[in-house]
Amino acid sequence: MTGRSLEQWLRWQESLHPRSIDLGLDRVRAVADRLANPRPQGPVFTVAGTNGKGSTVGLLEQFLLAAGRNTGVYTSPHLLAYNERMRIRGQTVADGTLQRAFERVEAARGDTQLTFFEFGTLAAFEVFREHGCDAWVLEVGMGGRLDAVNVIDADYALITTISLDHQQYLGDTVEAIAAEKAGILRCARDGFYGDWPVPEAIRRTARERGAILRCLGEQFDFTPSRPWWEWRGERATLAGMAYPAGATVAQLRNISIALAAMEQFDASVIADSVGVNAAVAAAAQPGRFQRVQGDRQWVLDVAHNPQAVATLRAQLETLDPVADTTIVLGLLGDKSLEAFPEQLGQVARRWVVCTVEDARAQAAETIAARLRALGADDVTAIERVEGALAKARELTVPDGRIVVCGSFRIVGPALRWLGIY
């Protein structure tokens, strides 16, 4: 298998399993056992939740770097390059590092049919061990209980928030989804929930497993006063906290749960608001309410479920009003459309929709037809992302705003098209 390029490896991994998503731990655990590598010497932070996972992972990474840790971070999906999924001490891994890890996973795989995500997860563990990472931060891909990263026991299990998404895999209710995400909790280990109200399934699973659960509004909390906000933990209070650009309560929740976890791990890292503010600023993630100013203002956000779209609308309300706004939208097939016109219809002068490059993509004409049925009266369907971006620029007046949202598969190409990533 040696000699394959990274792109060849990735295409080959996609062919290994007949289904792109097949939740379960048996396959990944079997191969992990054959790799016979011990768990890291330092802590493992696992982050699950419907929204806010990437931002929370970025915050934990910055705090751990400030603590002098040799961090290994695993996230998904990526915006443009697969390498983005793994970072060592804040740096994206190189192709060669990935290729070596893939070779080791393949040597241990035997006849086990790993999914694309499972193969990459095991490769991430190999990368972190090769580089001696002494603090791992792992983002759950979907759910929690049966997600591949859950093969590693978390010392600190963070669940950011629970809302409806991936219902065909996780269940049709918040409680059913919460039960799946609570599967990352471990006996006698710290668990955190970063939203309110707390689903009963989270509390029940914590009791059954003997996890030490801390919840927003109970063991930790925040006060969103202006111009500063305040965070309170079990032993510390941080006043004079700066609002990140475009921050709403959703972003303060993400910061709060990361602070709660760090208070339990090493409270000295969050001893003052100056250091925390610096870490929060450094943790800004591309594609999360990212603004690019030119002759038109671009706002790029990977929001793709109802809760995230509501947060996007709240963030847009923090910006100065503009006379003209275009929404550029692309969706995968399992995503609900209704929240977009419901939340963004009042700010949208027009919609430009496209087909993103993914086998699961919704066709542009399908999205357009559904938007019109829901009352949108200015909808343009363009087949490719790049064409949709060009059309949006053409239709939007100078000094207007163009909001690109709906998927990583549209925001990533938009960043490339704009020449900033």
PDB file of N, CA, C and O in Angstrom, residues 194-221:
ATOM      1  N   GLY A 194     -23.589  21.753  28.279  1.00  0.00           N
ATOM      2  CA  GLY A 194     -23.440  23.187  28.109  1.00  0.00           C
ATOM      3  C   GLY A 194     -24.656  23.934  27.616  1.00  0.00           C
ATOM      4  O   GLY A 194     -24.497  24.970  26.958  1.00  0.00           O
ATOM      5  N   ASP A 195     -25.850  23.479  27.927  1.00  0.00           N
ATOM      6  CA  ASP A 195     -27.062  24.175  27.486  1.00  0.00           C
ATOM      7  C   ASP A 195     -28.147  23.955  28.526  1.00  0.00           C
ATOM      8  O   ASP A 195     -27.963  23.228  29.507  1.00  0.00           O
ATOM      9  N   TRP A 196     -29.275  24.561  28.315  1.00  0.00           N
ATOM     10  CA  TRP A 196     -30.407  24.365  29.212  1.00  0.00           C
ATOM     11  C   TRP A 196     -31.687  24.330  28.409  1.00  0.00           C
ATOM     12  O   TRP A 196     -31.756  24.939  27.325  1.00  0.00           O
ATOM     13  N   PRO A 197     -32.713  23.619  28.834  1.00  0.00           N
ATOM     14  CA  PRO A 197     -32.701  22.728  29.991  1.00  0.00           C
ATOM     15  C   PRO A 197     -31.875  21.474  29.724  1.00  0.00           C
ATOM     16  O   PRO A 197     -31.598  21.147  28.566  1.00  0.00           O
ATOM     17  N   VAL A 198     -31.506  20.773  30.776  1.00  0.00           N
ATOM     18  CA  VAL A 198     -30.706  19.554  30.635  1.00  0.00           C
ATOM     19  C   VAL A 198     -31.645  18.396  30.296  1.00  0.00           C
ATOM     20  O   VAL A 198     -32.580  18.114  31.057  1.00  0.00           O
ATOM     21  N   PRO A 199     -31.455  17.714  29.166  1.00  0.00           N
ATOM     22  CA  PRO A 199     -32.306  16.566  28.852  1.00  0.00           C
ATOM     23  C   PRO A 199     -32.212  15.499  29.938  1.00  0.00           C
ATOM     24  O   PRO A 199     -31.132  15.236  30.477  1.00  0.00           O
ATOM     25  N   GLU A 200     -33.323  14.897  30.258  1.00  0.00           N
ATOM     26  CA  GLU A 200     -33.334  13.860  31.283  1.00  0.00           C
ATOM     27  C   GLU A 200     -32.418  12.702  30.910  1.00  0.00           C
ATOM     28  O   GLU A 200     -31.813  12.060  31.782  1.00  0.00           O
ATOM     29  N   ALA A 201     -32.294  12.416  29.611  1.00  0.00           N
ATOM     30  CA  ALA A 201     -31.429  11.316  29.185  1.00  0.00           C
ATOM     31  C   ALA A 201     -29.974  11.558  29.574  1.00  0.00           C
ATOM     32  O   ALA A 201     -29.230  10.602  29.853  1.00  0.00           O
ATOM     33  N   ILE A 202     -29.537  12.821  29.603  1.00  0.00           N
ATOM     34  CA  ILE A 202     -28.180  13.135  30.035  1.00  0.00           C
ATOM     35  C   ILE A 202     -28.022  12.815  31.519  1.00  0.00           C
ATOM     36  O   ILE A 202     -27.057  12.155  31.937  1.00  0.00           O
ATOM     37  N   ARG A 203     -28.962  13.269  32.323  1.00  0.00           N
ATOM     38  CA  ARG A 203     -28.890  13.011  33.772  1.00  0.00           C
ATOM     39  C   ARG A 203     -28.984  11.511  34.058  1.00  0.00           C
ATOM     40  O   ARG A 203     -28.241  10.977  34.889  1.00  0.00           O
ATOM     41  N   ARG A 204     -29.899  10.838  33.376  1.00  0.00           N
ATOM     42  CA  ARG A 204     -30.082   9.403  33.625  1.00  0.00           C
ATOM     43  C   ARG A 204     -28.825   8.611  33.280  1.00  0.00           C
ATOM     44  O   ARG A 204     -28.382   7.756  34.058  1.00  0.00           O
ATOM     45  N   THR A 205     -28.243   8.890  32.140  1.00  0.00           N
ATOM     46  CA  THR A 205     -27.036   8.162  31.729  1.00  0.00           C
ATOM     47  C   THR A 205     -25.891   8.437  32.696  1.00  0.00           C
ATOM     48  O   THR A 205     -25.127   7.523  33.040  1.00  0.00           O
ATOM     49  N   ALA A 206     -25.764   9.687  33.144  1.00  0.00           N
ATOM     50  CA  ALA A 206     -24.712  10.009  34.117  1.00  0.00           C
ATOM     51  C   ALA A 206     -24.901   9.210  35.402  1.00  0.00           C
ATOM     52  O   ALA A 206     -23.931   8.676  35.964  1.00  0.00           O
ATOM     53  N   ARG A 207     -26.156   9.109  35.866  1.00  0.00           N
ATOM     54  CA  ARG A 207     -26.417   8.322  37.085  1.00  0.00           C
ATOM     55  C   ARG A 207     -26.088   6.854  36.865  1.00  0.00           C
ATOM     56  O   ARG A 207     -25.433   6.220  37.698  1.00  0.00           O
ATOM     57  N   GLU A 208     -26.554   6.306  35.760  1.00  0.00           N
ATOM     58  CA  GLU A 208     -26.352   4.883  35.490  1.00  0.00           C
ATOM     59  C   GLU A 208     -24.874   4.531  35.345  1.00  0.00           C
ATOM     60  O   GLU A 208     -24.449   3.443  35.748  1.00  0.00           O
ATOM     61  N   ARG A 209     -24.107   5.431  34.782  1.00  0.00           N
ATOM     62  CA  ARG A 209     -22.688   5.156  34.544  1.00  0.00           C
ATOM     63  C   ARG A 209     -21.784   5.630  35.683  1.00  0.00           C
ATOM     64  O   ARG A 209     -20.596   5.332  35.693  1.00  0.00           O
ATOM     65  N   GLY A 210     -22.340   6.378  36.588  1.00  0.00           N
ATOM     66  CA  GLY A 210     -21.521   6.892  37.676  1.00  0.00           C
ATOM     67  C   GLY A 210     -20.607   8.020  37.256  1.00  0.00           C
ATOM     68  O   GLY A 210     -19.541   8.241  37.856  1.00  0.00           O
ATOM     69  N   ALA A 211     -20.996   8.760  36.222  1.00  0.00           N
ATOM     70  CA  ALA A 211     -20.210   9.906  35.773  1.00  0.00           C
ATOM     71  C   ALA A 211     -20.454  11.106  36.685  1.00  0.00           C
ATOM     72  O   ALA A 211     -21.518  11.227  37.311  1.00  0.00           O
ATOM     73  N   ILE A 212     -19.486  11.989  36.761  1.00  0.00           N
ATOM     74  CA  ILE A 212     -19.605  13.203  37.569  1.00  0.00           C
ATOM     75  C   ILE A 212     -20.076  14.313  36.632  1.00  0.00           C
ATOM     76  O   ILE A 212     -19.284  14.893  35.886  1.00  0.00           O
ATOM     77  N   LEU A 213     -21.373  14.615  36.656  1.00  0.00           N
ATOM     78  CA  LEU A 213     -21.976  15.533  35.694  1.00  0.00           C
ATOM     79  C   LEU A 213     -22.051  16.948  36.239  1.00  0.00           C
ATOM     80  O   LEU A 213     -22.515  17.174  37.355  1.00  0.00           O
ATOM     81  N   ARG A 214     -21.587  17.882  35.417  1.00  0.00           N
ATOM     82  CA  ARG A 214     -21.701  19.304  35.732  1.00  0.00           C
ATOM     83  C   ARG A 214     -22.457  19.979  34.592  1.00  0.00           C
ATOM     84  O   ARG A 214     -22.128  19.758  33.426  1.00  0.00           O
ATOM     85  N   CYS A 215     -23.423  20.824  34.938  1.00  0.00           N
ATOM     86  CA  CYS A 215     -24.320  21.393  33.927  1.00  0.00           C
ATOM     87  C   CYS A 215     -24.340  22.916  33.988  1.00  0.00           C
ATOM     88  O   CYS A 215     -24.246  23.507  35.071  1.00  0.00           O
ATOM     89  N   LEU A 216     -24.516  23.508  32.808  1.00  0.00           N
ATOM     90  CA  LEU A 216     -24.677  24.956  32.724  1.00  0.00           C
ATOM     91  C   LEU A 216     -25.910  25.371  33.516  1.00  0.00           C
ATOM     92  O   LEU A 216     -26.971  24.737  33.431  1.00  0.00           O
ATOM     93  N   GLY A 217     -25.767  26.448  34.282  1.00  0.00           N
ATOM     94  CA  GLY A 217     -26.866  26.911  35.115  1.00  0.00           C
ATOM     95  C   GLY A 217     -26.892  26.256  36.476  1.00  0.00           C
ATOM     96  O   GLY A 217     -27.702  26.638  37.328  1.00  0.00           O
ATOM     97  N   GLU A 218     -25.998  25.292  36.683  1.00  0.00           N
ATOM     98  CA  GLU A 218     -25.932  24.601  37.977  1.00  0.00           C
ATOM     99  C   GLU A 218     -24.513  24.710  38.551  1.00  0.00           C
ATOM    100  O   GLU A 218     -24.246  25.598  39.343  1.00  0.00           O
ATOM    101  N   GLN A 219     -23.609  23.862  38.122  1.00  0.00           N
ATOM    102  CA  GLN A 219     -22.235  23.920  38.628  1.00  0.00           C
ATOM    103  C   GLN A 219     -21.400  25.017  37.970  1.00  0.00           C
ATOM    104  O   GLN A 219     -20.359  25.408  38.496  1.00  0.00           O
ATOM    105  N   PHE A 220     -21.818  25.485  36.816  1.00  0.00           N
ATOM    106  CA  PHE A 220     -21.157  26.628  36.175  1.00  0.00           C
ATOM    107  C   PHE A 220     -22.210  27.435  35.424  1.00  0.00           C
ATOM    108  O   PHE A 220     -23.264  26.909  35.054  1.00  0.00           O
ATOM    109  N   ASP A 221     -21.919  28.710  35.209  1.00  0.00           N
ATOM    110  CA  ASP A 221     -22.924  29.583  34.594  1.00  0.00           C
ATOM    111  C   ASP A 221     -22.238  30.852  34.091  1.00  0.00           C
ATOM    112  O   ASP A 221     -21.049  31.070  34.325  1.00  0.00           O
TER     113      ASP A 221
END
